[in-house]
Coordinates of C-alpha atoms in Angstrom, one line a residue:
X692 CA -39.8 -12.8 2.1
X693 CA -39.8 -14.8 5.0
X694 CA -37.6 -15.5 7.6
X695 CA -35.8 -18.8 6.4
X696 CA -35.0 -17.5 3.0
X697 CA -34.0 -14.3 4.2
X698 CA -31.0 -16.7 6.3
X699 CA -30.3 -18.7 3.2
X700 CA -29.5 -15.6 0.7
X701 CA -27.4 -14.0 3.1
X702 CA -25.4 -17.1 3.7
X703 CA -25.6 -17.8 0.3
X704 CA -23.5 -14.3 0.1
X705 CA -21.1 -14.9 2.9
X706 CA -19.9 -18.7 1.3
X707 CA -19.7 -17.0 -2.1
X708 CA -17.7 -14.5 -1.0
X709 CA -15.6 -17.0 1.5
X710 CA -14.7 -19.2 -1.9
X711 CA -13.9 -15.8 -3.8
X712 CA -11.1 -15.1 -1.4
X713 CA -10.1 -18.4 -1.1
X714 CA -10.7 -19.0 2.7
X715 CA -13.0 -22.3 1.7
X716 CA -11.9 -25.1 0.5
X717 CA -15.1 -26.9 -1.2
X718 CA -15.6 -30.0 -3.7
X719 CA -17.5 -30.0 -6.7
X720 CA -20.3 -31.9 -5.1
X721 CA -20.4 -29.9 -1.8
X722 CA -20.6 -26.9 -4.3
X723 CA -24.0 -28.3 -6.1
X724 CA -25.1 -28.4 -2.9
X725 CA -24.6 -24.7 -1.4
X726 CA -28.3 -23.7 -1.2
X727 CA -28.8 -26.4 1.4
X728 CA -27.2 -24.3 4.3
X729 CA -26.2 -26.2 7.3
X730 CA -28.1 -26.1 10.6
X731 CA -25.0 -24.9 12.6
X732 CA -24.7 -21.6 9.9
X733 CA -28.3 -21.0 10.1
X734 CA -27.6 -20.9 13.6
X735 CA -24.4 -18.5 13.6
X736 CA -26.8 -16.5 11.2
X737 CA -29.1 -16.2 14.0
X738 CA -26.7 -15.0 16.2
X739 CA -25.4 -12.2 13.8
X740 CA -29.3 -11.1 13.0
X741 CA -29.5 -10.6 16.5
X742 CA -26.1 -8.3 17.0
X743 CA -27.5 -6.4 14.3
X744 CA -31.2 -6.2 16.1
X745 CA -29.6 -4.4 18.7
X746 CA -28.4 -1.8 16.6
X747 CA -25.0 -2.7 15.0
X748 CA -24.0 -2.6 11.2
X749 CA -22.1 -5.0 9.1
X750 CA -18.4 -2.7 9.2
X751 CA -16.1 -4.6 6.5
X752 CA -12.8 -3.3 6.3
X753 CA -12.2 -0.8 3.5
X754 CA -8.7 -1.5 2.2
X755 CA -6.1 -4.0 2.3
X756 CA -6.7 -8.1 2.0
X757 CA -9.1 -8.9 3.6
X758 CA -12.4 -7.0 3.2
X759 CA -15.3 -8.9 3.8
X760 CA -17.7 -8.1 6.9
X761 CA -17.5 -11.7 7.9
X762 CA -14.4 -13.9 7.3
X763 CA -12.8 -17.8 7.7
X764 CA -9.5 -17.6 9.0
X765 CA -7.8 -20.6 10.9
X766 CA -6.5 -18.5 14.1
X767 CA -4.9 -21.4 16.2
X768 CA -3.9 -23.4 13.2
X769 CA -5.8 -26.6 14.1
X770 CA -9.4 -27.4 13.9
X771 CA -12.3 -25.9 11.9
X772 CA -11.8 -22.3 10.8
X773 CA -13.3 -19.3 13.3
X774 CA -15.7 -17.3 12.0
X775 CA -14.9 -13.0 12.6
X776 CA -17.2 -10.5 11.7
X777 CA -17.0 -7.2 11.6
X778 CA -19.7 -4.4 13.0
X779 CA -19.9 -1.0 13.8
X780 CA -22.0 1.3 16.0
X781 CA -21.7 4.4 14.0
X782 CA -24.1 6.2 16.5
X783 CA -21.4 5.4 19.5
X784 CA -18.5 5.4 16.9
X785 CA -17.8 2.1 18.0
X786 CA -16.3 -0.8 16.3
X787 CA -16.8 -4.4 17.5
X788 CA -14.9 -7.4 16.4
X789 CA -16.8 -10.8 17.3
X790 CA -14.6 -14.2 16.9
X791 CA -17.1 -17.5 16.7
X792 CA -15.6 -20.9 17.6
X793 CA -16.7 -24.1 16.3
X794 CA -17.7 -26.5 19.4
X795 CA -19.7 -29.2 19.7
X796 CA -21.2 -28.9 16.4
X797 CA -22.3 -25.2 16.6
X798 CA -20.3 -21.6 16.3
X799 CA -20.0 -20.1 19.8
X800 CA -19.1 -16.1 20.5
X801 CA -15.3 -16.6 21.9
X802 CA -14.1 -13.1 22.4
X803 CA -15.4 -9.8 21.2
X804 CA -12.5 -7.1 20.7
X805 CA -13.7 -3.6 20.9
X806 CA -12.3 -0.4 19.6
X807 CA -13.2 3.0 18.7
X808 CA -13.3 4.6 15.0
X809 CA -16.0 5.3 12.1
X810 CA -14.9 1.7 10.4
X811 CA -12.5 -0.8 10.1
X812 CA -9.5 0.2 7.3
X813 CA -8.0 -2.9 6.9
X814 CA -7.6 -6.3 8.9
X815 CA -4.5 -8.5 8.8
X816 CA -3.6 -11.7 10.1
X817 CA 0.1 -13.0 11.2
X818 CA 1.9 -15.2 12.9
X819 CA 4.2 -12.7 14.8
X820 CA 5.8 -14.8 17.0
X821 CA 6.4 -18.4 16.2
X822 CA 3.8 -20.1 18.2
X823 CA 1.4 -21.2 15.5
X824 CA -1.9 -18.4 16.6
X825 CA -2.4 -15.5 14.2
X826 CA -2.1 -12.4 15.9
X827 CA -4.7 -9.5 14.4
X828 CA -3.6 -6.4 13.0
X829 CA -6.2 -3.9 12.8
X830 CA -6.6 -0.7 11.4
X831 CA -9.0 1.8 12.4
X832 CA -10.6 4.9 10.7
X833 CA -11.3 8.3 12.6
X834 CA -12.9 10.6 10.6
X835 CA -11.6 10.9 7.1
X836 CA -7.9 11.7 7.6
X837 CA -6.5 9.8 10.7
X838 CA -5.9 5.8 11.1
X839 CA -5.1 4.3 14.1
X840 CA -3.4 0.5 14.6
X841 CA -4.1 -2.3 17.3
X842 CA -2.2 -5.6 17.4
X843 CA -3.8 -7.9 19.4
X844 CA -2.4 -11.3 20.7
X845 CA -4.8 -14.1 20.5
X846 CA -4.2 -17.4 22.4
X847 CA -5.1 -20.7 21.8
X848 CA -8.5 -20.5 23.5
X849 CA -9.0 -17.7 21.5
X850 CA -9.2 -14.8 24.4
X851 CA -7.1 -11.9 23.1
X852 CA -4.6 -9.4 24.5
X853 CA -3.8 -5.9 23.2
X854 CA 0.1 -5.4 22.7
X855 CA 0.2 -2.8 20.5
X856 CA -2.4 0.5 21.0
X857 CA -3.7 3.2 18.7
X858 CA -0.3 4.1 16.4
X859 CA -0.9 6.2 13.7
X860 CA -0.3 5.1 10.1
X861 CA -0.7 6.1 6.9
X862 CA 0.4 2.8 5.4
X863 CA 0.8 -0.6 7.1
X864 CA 2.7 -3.8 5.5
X865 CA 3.5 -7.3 6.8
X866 CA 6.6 -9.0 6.0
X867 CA 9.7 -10.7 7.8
X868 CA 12.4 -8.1 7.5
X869 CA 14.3 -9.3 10.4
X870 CA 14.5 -12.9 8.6
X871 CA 13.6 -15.4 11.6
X872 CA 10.7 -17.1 10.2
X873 CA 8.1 -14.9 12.0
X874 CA 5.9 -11.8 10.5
X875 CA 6.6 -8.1 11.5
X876 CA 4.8 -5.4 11.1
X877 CA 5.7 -2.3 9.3
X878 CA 3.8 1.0 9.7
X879 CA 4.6 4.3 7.6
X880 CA 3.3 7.5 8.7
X881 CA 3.4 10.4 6.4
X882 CA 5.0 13.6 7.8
X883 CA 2.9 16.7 10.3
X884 CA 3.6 20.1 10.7
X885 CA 5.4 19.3 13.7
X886 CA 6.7 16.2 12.8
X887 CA 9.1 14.5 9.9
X888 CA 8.0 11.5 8.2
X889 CA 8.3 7.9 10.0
X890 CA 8.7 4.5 9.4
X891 CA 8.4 2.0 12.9
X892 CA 8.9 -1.8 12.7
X893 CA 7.3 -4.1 15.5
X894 CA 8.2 -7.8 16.3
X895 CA 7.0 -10.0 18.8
X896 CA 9.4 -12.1 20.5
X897 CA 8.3 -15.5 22.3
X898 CA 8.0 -14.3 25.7
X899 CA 5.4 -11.7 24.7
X900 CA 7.7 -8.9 24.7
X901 CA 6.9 -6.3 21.4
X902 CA 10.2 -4.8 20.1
X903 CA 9.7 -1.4 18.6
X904 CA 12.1 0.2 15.7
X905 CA 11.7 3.1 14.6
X906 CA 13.3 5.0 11.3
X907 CA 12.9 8.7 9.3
X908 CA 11.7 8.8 5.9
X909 CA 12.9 11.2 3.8
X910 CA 11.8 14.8 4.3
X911 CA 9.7 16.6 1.7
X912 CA 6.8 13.3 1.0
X913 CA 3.8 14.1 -0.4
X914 CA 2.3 11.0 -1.0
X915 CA 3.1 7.1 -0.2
X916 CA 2.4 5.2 -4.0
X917 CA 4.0 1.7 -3.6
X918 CA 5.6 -0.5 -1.0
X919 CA 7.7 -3.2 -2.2
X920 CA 9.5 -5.9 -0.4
X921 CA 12.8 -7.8 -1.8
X922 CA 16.7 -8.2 -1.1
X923 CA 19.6 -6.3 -1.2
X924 CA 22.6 -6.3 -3.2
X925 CA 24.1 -8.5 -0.7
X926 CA 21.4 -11.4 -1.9
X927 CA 21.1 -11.9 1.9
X928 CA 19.4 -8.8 4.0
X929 CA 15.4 -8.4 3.0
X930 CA 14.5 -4.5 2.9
X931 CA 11.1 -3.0 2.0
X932 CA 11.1 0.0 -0.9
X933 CA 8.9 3.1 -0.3
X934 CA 8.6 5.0 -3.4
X935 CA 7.0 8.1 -2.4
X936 CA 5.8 11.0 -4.2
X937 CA 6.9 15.0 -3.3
X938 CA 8.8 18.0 -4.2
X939 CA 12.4 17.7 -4.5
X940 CA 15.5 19.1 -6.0
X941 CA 15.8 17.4 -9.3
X942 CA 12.7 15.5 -9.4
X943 CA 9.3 14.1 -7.6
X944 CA 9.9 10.6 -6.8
X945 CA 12.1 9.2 -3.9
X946 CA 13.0 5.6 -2.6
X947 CA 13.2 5.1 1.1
X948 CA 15.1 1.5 1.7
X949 CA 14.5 0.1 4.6
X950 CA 16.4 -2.9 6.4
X951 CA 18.1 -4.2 9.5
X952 CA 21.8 -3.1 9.8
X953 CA 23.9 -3.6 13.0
X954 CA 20.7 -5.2 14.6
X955 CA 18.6 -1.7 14.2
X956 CA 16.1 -1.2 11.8
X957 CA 17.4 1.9 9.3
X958 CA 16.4 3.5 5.9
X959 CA 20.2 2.6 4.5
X960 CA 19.3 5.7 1.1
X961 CA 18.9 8.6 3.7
X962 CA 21.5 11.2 3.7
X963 CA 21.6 12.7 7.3
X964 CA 22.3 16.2 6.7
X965 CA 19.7 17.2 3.9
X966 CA 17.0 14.4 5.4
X967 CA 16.4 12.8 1.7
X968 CA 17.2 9.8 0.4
X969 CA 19.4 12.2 -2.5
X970 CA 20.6 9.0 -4.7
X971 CA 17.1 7.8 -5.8
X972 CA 15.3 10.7 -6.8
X973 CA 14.3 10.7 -10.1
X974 CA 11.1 11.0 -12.5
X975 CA 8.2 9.2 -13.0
X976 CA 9.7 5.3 -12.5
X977 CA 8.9 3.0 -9.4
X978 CA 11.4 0.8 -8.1
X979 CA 10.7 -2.7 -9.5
X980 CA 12.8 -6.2 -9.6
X981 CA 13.1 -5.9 -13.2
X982 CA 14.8 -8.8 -14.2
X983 CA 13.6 -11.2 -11.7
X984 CA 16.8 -12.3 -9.6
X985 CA 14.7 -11.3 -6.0
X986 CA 16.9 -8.0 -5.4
X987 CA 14.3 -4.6 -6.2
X988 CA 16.3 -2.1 -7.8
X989 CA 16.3 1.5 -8.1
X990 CA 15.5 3.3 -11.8
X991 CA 17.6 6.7 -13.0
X992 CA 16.7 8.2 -16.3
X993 CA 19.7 9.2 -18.5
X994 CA 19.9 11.1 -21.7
X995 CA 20.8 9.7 -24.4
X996 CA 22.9 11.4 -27.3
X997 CA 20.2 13.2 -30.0
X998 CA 19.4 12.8 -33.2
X999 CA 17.1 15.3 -32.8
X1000 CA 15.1 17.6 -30.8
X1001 CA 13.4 15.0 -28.9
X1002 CA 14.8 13.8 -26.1
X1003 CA 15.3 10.3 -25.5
X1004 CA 16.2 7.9 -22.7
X1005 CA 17.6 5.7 -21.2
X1006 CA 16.9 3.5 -17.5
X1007 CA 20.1 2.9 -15.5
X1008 CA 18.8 0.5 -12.7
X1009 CA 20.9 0.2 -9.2
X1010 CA 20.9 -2.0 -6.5
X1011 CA 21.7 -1.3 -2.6
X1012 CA 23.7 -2.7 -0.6
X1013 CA 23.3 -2.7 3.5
X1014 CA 25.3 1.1 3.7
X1015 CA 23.3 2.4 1.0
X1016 CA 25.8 2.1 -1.8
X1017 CA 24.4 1.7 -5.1
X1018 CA 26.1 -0.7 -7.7
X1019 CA 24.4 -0.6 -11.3
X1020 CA 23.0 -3.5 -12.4
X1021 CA 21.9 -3.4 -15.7
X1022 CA 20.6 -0.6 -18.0
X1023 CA 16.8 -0.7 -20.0
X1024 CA 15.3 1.4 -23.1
X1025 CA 12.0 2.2 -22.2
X1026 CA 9.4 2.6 -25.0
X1027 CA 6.3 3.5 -22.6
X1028 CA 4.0 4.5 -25.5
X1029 CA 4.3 1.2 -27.3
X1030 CA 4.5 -1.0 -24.0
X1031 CA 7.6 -2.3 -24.5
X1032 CA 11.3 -2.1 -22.9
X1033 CA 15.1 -3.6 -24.0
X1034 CA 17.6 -4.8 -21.6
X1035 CA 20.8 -3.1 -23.1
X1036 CA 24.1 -4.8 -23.3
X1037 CA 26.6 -3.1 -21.2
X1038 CA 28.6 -2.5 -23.9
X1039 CA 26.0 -0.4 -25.9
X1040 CA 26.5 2.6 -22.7
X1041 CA 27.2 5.8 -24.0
X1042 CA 27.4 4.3 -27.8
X1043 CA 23.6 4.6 -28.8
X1044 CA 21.1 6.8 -29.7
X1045 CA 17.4 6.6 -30.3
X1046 CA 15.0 8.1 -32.8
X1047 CA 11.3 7.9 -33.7
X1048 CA 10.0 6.8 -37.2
X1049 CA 6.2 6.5 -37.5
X1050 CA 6.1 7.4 -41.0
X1051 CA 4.5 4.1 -42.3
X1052 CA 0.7 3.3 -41.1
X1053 CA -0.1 1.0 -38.6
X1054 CA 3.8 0.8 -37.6
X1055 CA 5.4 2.4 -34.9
X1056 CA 9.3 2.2 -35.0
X1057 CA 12.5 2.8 -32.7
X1058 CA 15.5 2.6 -34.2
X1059 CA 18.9 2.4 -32.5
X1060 CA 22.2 3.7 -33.8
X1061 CA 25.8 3.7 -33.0
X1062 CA 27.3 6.7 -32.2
X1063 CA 30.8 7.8 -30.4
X1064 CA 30.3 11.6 -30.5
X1065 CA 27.3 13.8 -31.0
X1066 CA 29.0 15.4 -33.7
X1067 CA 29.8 11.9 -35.5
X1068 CA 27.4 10.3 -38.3
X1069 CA 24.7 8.1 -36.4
X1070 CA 25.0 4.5 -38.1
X1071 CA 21.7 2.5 -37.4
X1072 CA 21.7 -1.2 -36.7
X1073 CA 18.6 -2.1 -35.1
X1074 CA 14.5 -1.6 -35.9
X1075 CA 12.2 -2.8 -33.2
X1076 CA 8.8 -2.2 -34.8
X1077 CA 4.6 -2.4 -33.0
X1078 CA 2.6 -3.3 -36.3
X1079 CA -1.1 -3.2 -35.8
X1080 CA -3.8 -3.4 -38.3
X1081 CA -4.6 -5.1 -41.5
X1082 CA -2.3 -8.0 -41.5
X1083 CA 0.2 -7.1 -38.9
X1084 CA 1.2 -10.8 -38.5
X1085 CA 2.1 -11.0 -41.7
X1086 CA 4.2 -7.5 -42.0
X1087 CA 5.9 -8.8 -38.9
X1088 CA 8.3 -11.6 -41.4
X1089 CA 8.5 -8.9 -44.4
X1090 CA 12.3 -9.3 -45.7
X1091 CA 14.7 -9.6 -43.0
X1092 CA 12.3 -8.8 -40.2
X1093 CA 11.7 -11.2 -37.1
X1094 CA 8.9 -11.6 -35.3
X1095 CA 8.6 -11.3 -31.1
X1096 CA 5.2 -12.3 -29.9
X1097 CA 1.9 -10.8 -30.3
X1098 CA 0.0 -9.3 -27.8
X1099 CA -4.0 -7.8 -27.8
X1100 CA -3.7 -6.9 -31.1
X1101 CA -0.6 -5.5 -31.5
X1102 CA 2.4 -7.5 -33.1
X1103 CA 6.1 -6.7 -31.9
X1104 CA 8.9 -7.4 -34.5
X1105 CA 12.6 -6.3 -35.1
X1106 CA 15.2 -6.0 -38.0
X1107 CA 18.8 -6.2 -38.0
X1108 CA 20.5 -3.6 -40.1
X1109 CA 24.2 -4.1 -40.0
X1110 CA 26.2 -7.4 -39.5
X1111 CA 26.3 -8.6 -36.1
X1112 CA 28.3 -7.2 -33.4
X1113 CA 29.2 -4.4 -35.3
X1114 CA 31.3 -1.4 -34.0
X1115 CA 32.6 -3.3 -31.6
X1116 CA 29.5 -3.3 -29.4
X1117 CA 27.3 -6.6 -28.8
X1118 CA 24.1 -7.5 -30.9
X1119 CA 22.1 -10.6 -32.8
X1120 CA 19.0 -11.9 -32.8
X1121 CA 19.7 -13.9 -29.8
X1122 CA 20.1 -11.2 -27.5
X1123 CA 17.5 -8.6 -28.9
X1124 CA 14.9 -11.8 -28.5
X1125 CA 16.3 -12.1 -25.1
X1126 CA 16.2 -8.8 -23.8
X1127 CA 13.0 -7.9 -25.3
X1128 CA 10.0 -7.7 -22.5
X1129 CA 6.6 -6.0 -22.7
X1130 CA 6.0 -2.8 -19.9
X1131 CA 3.9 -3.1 -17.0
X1132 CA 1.7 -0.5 -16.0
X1133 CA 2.4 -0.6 -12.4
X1134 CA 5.8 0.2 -13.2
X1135 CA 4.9 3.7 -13.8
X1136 CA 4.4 6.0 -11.4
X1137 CA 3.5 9.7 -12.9
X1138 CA 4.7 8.8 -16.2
X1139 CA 4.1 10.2 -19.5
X1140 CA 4.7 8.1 -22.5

């Protein structure tokens, strides 16, 4: 293969994965005619052959947004897009970051950031101080185990400046928790054997200065599983939710909340004598804006009164408010096996039960009842059914049964059995059809059906 077409399929590879990201935006006809590489690429090709000649690899990051050995971002916010690509001397255990700038009709090497690691974790690009010129977050691997952060400061002629050196992270996240219009960045390092678990915050004001926060997680993490960003109780102060896995008292899942109170940055659920953030540990369910109103709440599992031997639940959900007190918001059934959930009236607390009945094929079948007292006669008044199968459509409008939605090919249903409103707690087809939703995965976290 010669030389040329060597060029051309590379590029080829670079623009198709620039317009998979969505870095590039192309028209229909500039998209017939891709194979027709411009001069000023085959040129910036000809530059990158050559870094590679002289014995650098291709180093794309290996987690996070941005993973592509050579990317398209708009640094300053004006003009053509730079061109930054990624390479490695594993030899030297040396990481290089090249920026090219479009002038005069051809891509030009602008600065070249170096750093040391075996590759590039992750790359991120924000705004962190108002002035229009992504700053670069980078993460750095050493070794398998240990990551390392920059930030660097780019100006508008595209030299850069590092502000922020070699902190350790397990987990990095960019959002604006101190709500000025301008990106911070959140790091979260998992706990040592000398050393408890931390969270630090870092903003960049408009003189240049970098303001540090710092905060504890709770003691007794294992493992980070999701980072989630949303709003208080208040419906004002932003927080990020760190549901982490580990060993605890009455359960393995924790949620550390953190947010700016009295101007410093704080996880608001941390007790301060036990080190744990006591009021959301629970089992197996990750914090999740469940019905949608922007504020991320916190899931506890309650047990429901028996009807039998198994043991049913249900999902109180609480918000926080800036001091960490938890308000309950709204309460869920979660059927995890048949991928569904029910909102619950407020009224129904501590007046239903749940059972099982799968005794009919190709239907699987909760049934709620009211009850007062475990000793007291459980009086059903609701059948939510999963029909699959021959036909399930059809099974779904059988007698007095109403049909959801369909989804795959399962068909979701539900049958009223006693007049509504009944015992003096809150139910018609109106509100089970508006309180029905289907279960996301990602919701789970260690969960068993």
């Amino acid at each position: 293969m010669n030389f040329r077409k060597r060029i051309l399929i590379s590029f080829s590879i670079l623009i198709l994965s620039v317009l998979l990201t969505g870095c590039l935006r192309i028209t229909a006809d500039e998209l017939y005619s891709l194979p027709e590489v411009s001069e000023e690429y085959l040129r910036l090709q000809a530059q990158i052959n050559d870094i590679l000649s002289q014995g650098a690899e291709y180093s794309p990051p290996t987690r996070g947004p941005n993973r592509q050995s050579v990317q398209l971002v708009n640094l300053t916010g004006t003009g053509p897009s730079e061109v930054i690509a990624f390479f490695s001397i594993p030899e030297e255990s040396e990481l290089l970051i090249y920026i090219f700038e479009f002038i005069d009709g051809d891509y030009t090497i602008s600065e070249i950031i170096p750093g040391i690691g075996t590759q590039f974790e992750s790359v991120r690009y924000a705004d962190m101080d108002g002035d229009g010129v992504m700053e670069l977050i980078i993460g750095r691997q050493m070794g398998s185990a240990l990551r390392y952060m920059d930030i660097y400061s780019i100006s508008s002629d595209l030299h850069s400046q590092m502000i922020v050196s070699s902190v350790e992270y397990t987990e990095i996240s960019i959002f604006d928790l101190t709500n000025n219009g301008t990106d911070d960045v959140i790091i979260f390092r998992m706990p040592s054997q000398d050393v408890g678990g931390i969270s630090e915050i870092y903003s960049l004001m408009q003189d240049g200065e970098v303001v540090k926060g710092e905060a504890r997680l709770s003691s007794n993490i294992e493992t980070i599983s999701r980072i989630q960003t949303g709003k208080l109780n208040d419906d004002n102060t932003l927080a990020i939710f760190v549901d982490s896995e580990g060993t605890f008292d009455n359960g393995s899942l924790v949620t550390d909340i953190f947010a700016i109170y009295d101007d410093n940055y704080t996880n608001i659920s941390l007790f301060a004598e036990s080190g744990i953030s006591e009021t959301t540990v629970r089992y197996r369910m990750a914090s999740s804006d469940i019905n949608k109103d922007g504020i991320v709440k916190v899931p506890a599992s309650r047990l429901l009164v028996a009807q039998s031997e198994t043991e049913y639940f249900a999902i109180d959900w609480y918000a926080f408010g800036p001091t960490g007190r938890r308000v309950l918001k709204l309460t869920t059934y979660h059927n995890n096996f048949d991928e569904w959930f029910l909102i619950l009236p407020f009224d129904w607390r501590e007046k239903v039960s749940v059972r099982r009945d799968d005794s009919v094929a190709g239907e699987r079948t909760i049934i709620f009842s009211y009850v007062t007292d475990a000793d007291e006669q459980h009086k059903d008044f609701l059948k939510i059914f999963k029909l699959s199968g021959e036909n399930a459509a059809g099974r779904a409008t059988i007698g007095d049964r109403v049909y959801l939605m369909t989804e795959g090919n399962s068909v979701y249903a539900f049958e009223i059995l006693a007049p509504p409103n009944s015992f003096g707690i809150t139910f018609d087809e109106t509100i089970i059809r508006e309180n029905f939703r289907l279960i996301f995965s990602d919701w789970l976290v260690g969960s068993t059906a």
